[in-house]
Coordinates of C-alpha atoms in Angstrom, one line a residue:
M22 CA -4.9 -21.5 1.7
R23 CA -2.6 -23.3 4.0
L24 CA 0.3 -21.9 6.0
R25 CA 2.9 -23.6 8.2
H26 CA 3.4 -22.2 11.7
P27 CA 7.0 -22.3 13.0
D28 CA 6.0 -25.1 15.4
G29 CA 5.0 -27.3 12.4
T30 CA 1.2 -26.8 12.7
T31 CA -0.8 -26.2 9.6
V32 CA -3.0 -23.1 9.8
H33 CA -5.9 -22.8 7.4
L34 CA -7.0 -19.5 5.9
A35 CA -10.3 -19.3 4.1
Y36 CA -12.9 -16.7 3.1
C37 CA -16.6 -17.0 4.1
T38 CA -19.2 -17.6 1.4
N39 CA -22.0 -15.8 3.2
V40 CA -21.1 -12.8 1.1
H41 CA -22.7 -14.7 -1.8
P42 CA -26.4 -15.2 -1.1
A43 CA -27.7 -18.8 -1.6
E44 CA -30.4 -20.7 0.2
T45 CA -30.4 -23.9 -1.9
L46 CA -27.8 -26.5 -2.8
D47 CA -28.0 -25.4 -6.5
G48 CA -27.2 -21.9 -5.3
V49 CA -24.2 -23.2 -3.3
L50 CA -22.8 -25.1 -6.4
A51 CA -23.3 -21.9 -8.4
Q52 CA -21.2 -20.0 -5.8
L53 CA -18.3 -22.3 -6.3
R54 CA -18.4 -21.8 -10.1
D55 CA -19.2 -18.1 -10.2
H56 CA -17.3 -16.7 -7.2
C57 CA -15.0 -19.1 -5.3
E58 CA -13.0 -20.5 -8.3
P59 CA -12.5 -17.1 -9.8
V60 CA -11.0 -15.9 -6.4
R61 CA -8.7 -18.9 -6.4
R62 CA -7.5 -18.1 -9.9
R63 CA -6.8 -14.5 -9.1
L64 CA -4.6 -15.6 -6.2
G65 CA -2.7 -18.0 -8.5
R66 CA -3.3 -20.9 -6.2
D67 CA -4.1 -24.5 -7.0
R68 CA -6.1 -24.8 -3.8
L69 CA -8.2 -22.3 -1.9
G70 CA -10.0 -22.7 1.4
I71 CA -13.6 -21.5 1.7
G72 CA -15.7 -21.2 4.8
L73 CA -19.1 -22.4 3.5
W74 CA -22.3 -20.9 4.7
L75 CA -25.1 -23.5 4.2
A76 CA -28.7 -22.3 4.9
H77 CA -30.8 -24.9 6.7
A78 CA -32.6 -26.0 3.5
A79 CA -29.3 -26.8 1.8
A80 CA -27.9 -28.4 4.9
R81 CA -31.0 -30.6 5.2
I82 CA -30.5 -32.0 1.7
L83 CA -26.8 -32.6 2.2
D84 CA -27.4 -34.3 5.6
T85 CA -30.1 -36.7 4.2
D86 CA -28.9 -37.4 0.7
P87 CA -25.5 -39.0 0.4
S88 CA -25.4 -38.6 -3.3
A89 CA -25.9 -34.8 -2.9
L90 CA -23.0 -34.7 -0.4
R91 CA -20.8 -36.7 -2.7
A92 CA -21.6 -34.3 -5.6
L93 CA -20.7 -31.3 -3.5
R94 CA -17.4 -32.9 -2.5
R95 CA -16.6 -33.7 -6.1
E96 CA -17.4 -30.1 -7.2
L97 CA -15.1 -28.7 -4.5
A98 CA -12.3 -30.8 -5.7
R99 CA -13.0 -30.0 -9.4
R100 CA -12.9 -26.2 -8.6
G101 CA -9.7 -26.5 -6.5
L102 CA -11.5 -25.6 -3.3
E103 CA -11.4 -27.1 0.2
V104 CA -13.5 -26.8 3.3
V105 CA -12.4 -27.1 7.0
T106 CA -14.8 -24.7 8.5
L107 CA -18.5 -23.7 8.2
N108 CA -20.4 -20.6 9.2
G109 CA -23.4 -21.9 11.2
F110 CA -24.5 -18.5 12.5
P111 CA -27.3 -17.5 10.0
Y112 CA -30.0 -20.1 9.8
E113 CA -31.7 -18.8 6.6
G114 CA -32.4 -15.6 4.8
F115 CA -29.0 -14.0 5.0
G116 CA -29.4 -12.7 1.5
A117 CA -32.8 -11.1 2.1
D118 CA -33.3 -7.4 1.6
E119 CA -33.7 -7.0 5.3
V120 CA -31.9 -9.3 7.8
K121 CA -31.5 -7.3 10.9
Y122 CA -32.8 -9.1 14.1
R123 CA -33.9 -12.2 12.1
V124 CA -30.3 -13.5 11.9
Y125 CA -30.6 -14.4 15.7
R126 CA -33.5 -16.8 15.1
P127 CA -33.7 -19.7 16.0
D128 CA -31.5 -19.3 19.0
W129 CA -29.9 -22.0 21.2
A130 CA -33.1 -22.5 23.2
D131 CA -35.0 -23.6 20.1
P132 CA -34.6 -27.3 19.0
E133 CA -34.0 -26.2 15.4
R134 CA -30.7 -24.6 16.2
L135 CA -29.4 -27.9 17.7
E136 CA -30.6 -30.0 14.8
Y137 CA -29.2 -27.5 12.2
T138 CA -25.8 -27.4 13.9
T139 CA -25.6 -31.2 14.3
A140 CA -26.3 -31.5 10.6
L141 CA -23.6 -29.0 9.8
A142 CA -21.1 -31.1 11.9
R143 CA -22.0 -34.3 10.0
I144 CA -21.7 -32.5 6.7
L145 CA -18.3 -31.0 7.5
A146 CA -17.0 -34.4 8.7
A147 CA -17.7 -35.7 5.2
L148 CA -16.3 -32.6 3.4
L149 CA -12.9 -32.4 5.2
P150 CA -9.9 -33.0 2.9
D151 CA -8.5 -36.5 3.2
D152 CA -5.4 -35.2 5.1
V153 CA -7.4 -33.1 7.6
T154 CA -9.0 -34.5 10.7
E155 CA -10.3 -31.4 12.4
G156 CA -13.2 -29.1 11.4
S157 CA -14.8 -26.1 13.0
V158 CA -18.3 -24.5 12.9
S159 CA -19.1 -21.0 14.2
T160 CA -22.5 -20.4 15.7
L161 CA -24.9 -18.0 17.3
P162 CA -23.8 -16.8 20.7
L163 CA -26.8 -18.4 22.5
G164 CA -29.4 -15.7 21.6
W165 CA -30.3 -12.1 21.4
R166 CA -30.2 -10.5 24.8
T167 CA -33.8 -9.2 25.0
T168 CA -35.3 -12.6 24.3
W169 CA -33.0 -14.6 26.6
S170 CA -34.6 -15.6 29.9
A171 CA -33.4 -17.9 32.7
D172 CA -35.6 -20.7 31.2
R173 CA -34.1 -20.2 27.8
A174 CA -30.6 -20.2 29.3
D175 CA -31.3 -23.6 30.8
A176 CA -32.6 -24.9 27.5
G177 CA -29.6 -23.5 25.7
R178 CA -27.1 -25.1 28.1
G179 CA -28.9 -28.4 27.7
A180 CA -28.7 -28.1 23.9
L181 CA -25.0 -27.4 24.0
L182 CA -24.4 -30.4 26.3
T183 CA -26.4 -32.6 23.8
L184 CA -24.3 -31.2 20.9
A185 CA -21.1 -32.1 22.8
E186 CA -22.3 -35.7 23.1
R187 CA -23.2 -35.8 19.4
L188 CA -19.8 -34.4 18.4
D189 CA -18.1 -37.0 20.5
T190 CA -20.1 -39.8 18.8
L191 CA -19.4 -38.3 15.4
A192 CA -15.6 -38.4 16.2
E193 CA -15.8 -42.0 17.2
L194 CA -17.7 -42.9 14.0
T195 CA -15.7 -40.9 11.5
G196 CA -12.3 -40.2 13.0
R197 CA -13.0 -36.5 12.4
S198 CA -13.1 -34.0 15.3
I199 CA -15.6 -31.2 14.7
R200 CA -15.6 -28.4 17.2
V201 CA -18.3 -25.6 17.5
G202 CA -17.5 -22.1 18.6
L203 CA -20.0 -19.5 20.0
E204 CA -19.3 -16.2 18.2
P205 CA -19.6 -13.3 20.6
E206 CA -21.5 -10.4 19.0
P207 CA -22.6 -7.0 20.3
G208 CA -26.2 -7.1 21.5
C209 CA -26.3 -10.8 22.1
T210 CA -26.5 -12.5 25.5
V211 CA -22.8 -13.4 24.8
E212 CA -21.6 -10.0 23.7
T213 CA -18.0 -10.4 24.5
T214 CA -15.4 -13.1 25.1
A215 CA -15.8 -12.4 28.8
D216 CA -19.5 -13.1 28.5
A217 CA -18.6 -16.5 27.1
L218 CA -16.6 -17.7 30.1
A219 CA -19.5 -18.6 32.4
P220 CA -21.8 -20.5 29.9
L221 CA -18.9 -22.4 28.3
T222 CA -17.3 -23.3 31.6
A223 CA -20.7 -24.7 32.6
V224 CA -20.7 -26.8 29.5
G225 CA -17.1 -27.8 30.1
H226 CA -16.4 -29.7 26.9
P227 CA -13.3 -29.3 24.7
R228 CA -15.4 -29.5 21.5
I229 CA -17.4 -26.4 22.4
G230 CA -15.5 -23.1 22.5
V231 CA -15.4 -19.6 21.0
C232 CA -15.1 -18.2 17.5
V233 CA -13.3 -14.9 17.8
D234 CA -14.6 -12.4 15.3
T235 CA -12.1 -9.4 15.3
C236 CA -14.8 -7.0 14.1
H237 CA -17.0 -7.9 17.1
L238 CA -14.0 -7.8 19.4
A239 CA -13.1 -4.3 18.3
T240 CA -16.7 -3.0 18.3
S241 CA -17.0 -4.0 22.0
F242 CA -13.6 -2.3 22.7
E243 CA -12.1 -5.6 23.9
E244 CA -8.3 -5.7 24.2
P245 CA -7.2 -8.8 22.2
Q246 CA -4.5 -10.1 24.5
T247 CA -6.7 -9.7 27.6
A248 CA -9.6 -11.5 25.9
L249 CA -7.5 -14.4 24.5
D250 CA -5.6 -14.8 27.8
A251 CA -8.9 -15.1 29.7
L252 CA -10.1 -17.8 27.4
T253 CA -6.9 -19.7 27.7
G254 CA -6.9 -19.4 31.5
A255 CA -10.5 -20.8 31.6
G256 CA -9.5 -23.7 29.3
I257 CA -11.9 -22.6 26.6
P258 CA -10.6 -23.3 23.1
V259 CA -10.6 -20.7 20.3
V260 CA -12.2 -23.0 17.7
K261 CA -11.7 -20.5 14.9
S262 CA -11.3 -16.8 14.3
Q263 CA -13.1 -14.6 11.7
L264 CA -10.8 -11.9 10.4
S265 CA -12.8 -8.8 10.0
A266 CA -12.6 -5.0 10.7
A267 CA -15.2 -2.7 12.1
L268 CA -16.0 0.9 11.3
H269 CA -14.2 3.5 13.5
A270 CA -15.1 7.1 14.0
E271 CA -12.5 9.0 16.1
H272 CA -14.5 12.2 16.5
P273 CA -18.3 11.4 16.2
S274 CA -19.2 14.9 17.4
R275 CA -18.0 16.5 14.1
P276 CA -20.6 17.1 11.5
E277 CA -18.5 15.7 8.7
V278 CA -17.9 12.5 10.6
R279 CA -21.6 12.0 11.3
A280 CA -22.4 12.6 7.7
A281 CA -19.8 10.0 6.7
L282 CA -21.3 7.5 9.2
R283 CA -24.8 8.1 7.9
A284 CA -23.8 6.7 4.6
Y285 CA -23.2 3.3 6.3
A286 CA -26.6 3.3 8.1
E287 CA -28.4 0.9 5.6
P288 CA -31.5 -1.2 5.9
R289 CA -30.2 -4.7 5.4
F290 CA -28.0 -5.6 8.4
L291 CA -27.8 -4.6 12.0
H292 CA -24.9 -2.3 12.8
Q293 CA -24.5 -2.3 16.5
T294 CA -22.6 0.8 17.6
R295 CA -20.5 1.3 20.8
T296 CA -18.6 4.0 22.5
L297 CA -16.3 3.5 25.5
T298 CA -17.3 5.3 28.8
A299 CA -16.0 5.2 32.3
A300 CA -18.6 2.5 33.0
G301 CA -17.5 0.4 30.0
P302 CA -18.9 0.1 26.5
R303 CA -22.3 1.7 25.9
G304 CA -24.2 1.8 22.7
T305 CA -27.2 1.1 20.5
D306 CA -28.5 -1.7 18.4
D307 CA -28.1 0.1 15.1
L308 CA -26.1 2.9 13.6
D309 CA -29.0 5.1 12.7
E310 CA -30.1 5.0 16.3
A311 CA -26.6 5.9 17.5
L312 CA -26.6 8.9 15.2
D313 CA -29.7 10.2 17.0
T314 CA -28.9 9.2 20.6
L315 CA -25.4 8.0 21.4
S316 CA -23.0 10.1 23.4
R317 CA -20.4 11.8 21.1
G318 CA -17.7 12.5 23.6
A319 CA -15.5 9.5 22.7
P320 CA -14.8 7.4 19.6
W321 CA -17.5 5.2 18.1
R322 CA -17.1 1.8 16.6
A323 CA -19.9 0.2 14.5
H324 CA -20.4 -3.5 13.6
F325 CA -20.0 -3.0 9.9
H326 CA -17.5 -5.5 8.3
V327 CA -15.5 -3.2 6.1
P328 CA -13.1 -4.6 3.5
L329 CA -9.8 -5.4 5.1
H330 CA -7.6 -4.0 2.3
A331 CA -9.5 -0.8 1.7
A332 CA -10.0 1.5 4.6
P333 CA -13.0 3.8 4.6
A334 CA -12.5 7.2 3.2
A335 CA -11.5 9.9 5.7
P336 CA -12.7 11.0 8.2
L337 CA -13.6 7.4 9.0
T338 CA -11.1 4.5 9.5
S339 CA -11.3 0.8 10.3
T340 CA -10.2 -1.3 13.2
L341 CA -7.6 -3.2 11.1
P342 CA -5.0 -2.5 13.9
V343 CA -7.1 -4.5 16.3
L344 CA -7.1 -7.4 13.8
R345 CA -3.3 -7.2 13.5
T346 CA -2.9 -7.3 17.3
A347 CA -5.4 -10.2 17.6
L348 CA -3.5 -12.2 14.9
T349 CA -0.3 -11.6 16.8
H350 CA -1.7 -13.2 19.9
L351 CA -3.7 -15.9 18.0
V352 CA -0.9 -17.3 15.8
G353 CA 2.2 -15.2 16.5
G354 CA 3.3 -17.1 19.7
P355 CA 5.3 -20.4 20.0
H356 CA 2.1 -22.3 19.2
P357 CA -1.1 -21.1 17.5
R358 CA -4.2 -20.7 19.6
T359 CA -6.4 -21.6 16.6
R360 CA -5.7 -23.3 13.3
H361 CA -8.8 -22.0 11.4
L362 CA -8.9 -18.4 10.2
E363 CA -11.7 -17.1 8.0
V364 CA -11.9 -13.7 6.3
E365 CA -15.5 -12.6 6.7
T366 CA -16.6 -9.4 4.9
Y367 CA -20.2 -10.1 4.0
T368 CA -21.2 -6.5 3.7
W369 CA -19.7 -5.7 0.2
H370 CA -23.1 -4.9 -1.2
A371 CA -24.2 -2.9 1.8
L372 CA -21.3 -0.5 1.5
P373 CA -22.1 3.1 0.4
P374 CA -23.0 2.9 -3.3
E375 CA -19.8 4.4 -4.6
Q376 CA -17.8 1.7 -2.7
R377 CA -19.7 -1.3 -3.8
P378 CA -18.2 -3.7 -6.3
R379 CA -19.8 -3.5 -9.7
G380 CA -20.2 -7.1 -10.9
R381 CA -18.7 -10.4 -10.0
A382 CA -15.3 -9.6 -11.3
R383 CA -14.8 -6.6 -9.1
L384 CA -16.1 -8.6 -6.1
A385 CA -13.6 -11.4 -6.8
D386 CA -10.9 -8.8 -7.1
G387 CA -11.8 -7.4 -3.7
I388 CA -12.0 -10.8 -1.9
A389 CA -8.7 -11.9 -3.4
A390 CA -7.1 -8.6 -2.2
E391 CA -8.4 -9.3 1.3
L392 CA -7.0 -12.8 1.3
S393 CA -3.7 -11.5 0.1
L394 CA -3.5 -9.0 2.9
A395 CA -4.4 -11.7 5.5
R396 CA -1.8 -14.0 4.1
D397 CA 0.8 -11.2 4.3
L398 CA -0.1 -10.5 7.9
L399 CA 0.5 -14.2 8.6
T400 CA 3.8 -14.5 6.8
D401 CA 5.0 -11.4 8.6
L402 CA 4.4 -13.3 11.8
G403 CA 6.6 -16.1 10.6
L404 CA 4.2 -18.5 9.0
K405 CA 5.1 -19.9 5.6
E406 CA 2.6 -20.3 2.8
L407 CA 2.2 -23.9 1.6
P408 CA 1.6 -25.0 -2.0

């Protein structure tokens, strides 16, 4: 979905396909047929943007087999789909029964992460629409904090510098500029946008920046304008933004609130939980741990991507207001700070059972509703939807 900013810039809105598990290229092609095209049809659009997640096995085939890459490009066109951004955070196994900490491996100190991300950049350069010259890839924010040492930090910095060189070469060869954004996430060595300033300033390259995920931003109790102004002041680009909402509990000390939260403590994904204290955010790595140990004197926020258009049942709410504020500062000014926006609610099937979509049709309805809400938020800011 494309929108025109008042300054004339085209802003791309997509949804991320990591909600549809697939590890192989055949699985990706099936996603386009079974999920992405139906969402486009529900929106009544001739063209829909998708943010592809390509597991490393699928990426390896696309990077080494030109015929496979051409086939994917043809299939995208046939289904009325376009790609300007990739989700390069999960390496593999995102559809497994238990993901948890495994999503942070390999990290940026491991050679596999550099090679995978480089492959994604080459693939994206070939998939971009003919009239688009800039693509984006979101990636792991260096590594998980407990495994990140000084030696690994040095290795990660070296990998990012090598990536920057490769992206420059790719731009020279293809005329396509691919940028990569670290995606701050609670519990990682880059947990907040503030944590991104030092490592990205050390890299100091315009093709390496930040992906602002508004669920993560809210979970860490970051104030959107402060976070974005700090990035701008440091000269760090917002490569893309993932539009998502976290779970919010205003009164975690109340038994009914804790009972409602317990329904979201599930075994597949990690749901880092934070509360704001006088010393700053404090929290736990997962929601079940928070229910046992976290202070209950102030509101909680949990890293659980809840559907944008459907707030959790009372007494819980979502952080949609944070997303609204972030969008105002991302694209509501005289010039957009980013041109790539991606709805990323991958937890539909991890919701409490009564809230899960039953079948493909209901899931497509939900994704279309999320995209409609995001589009409306953007048009309220003065952007105009393009054909």
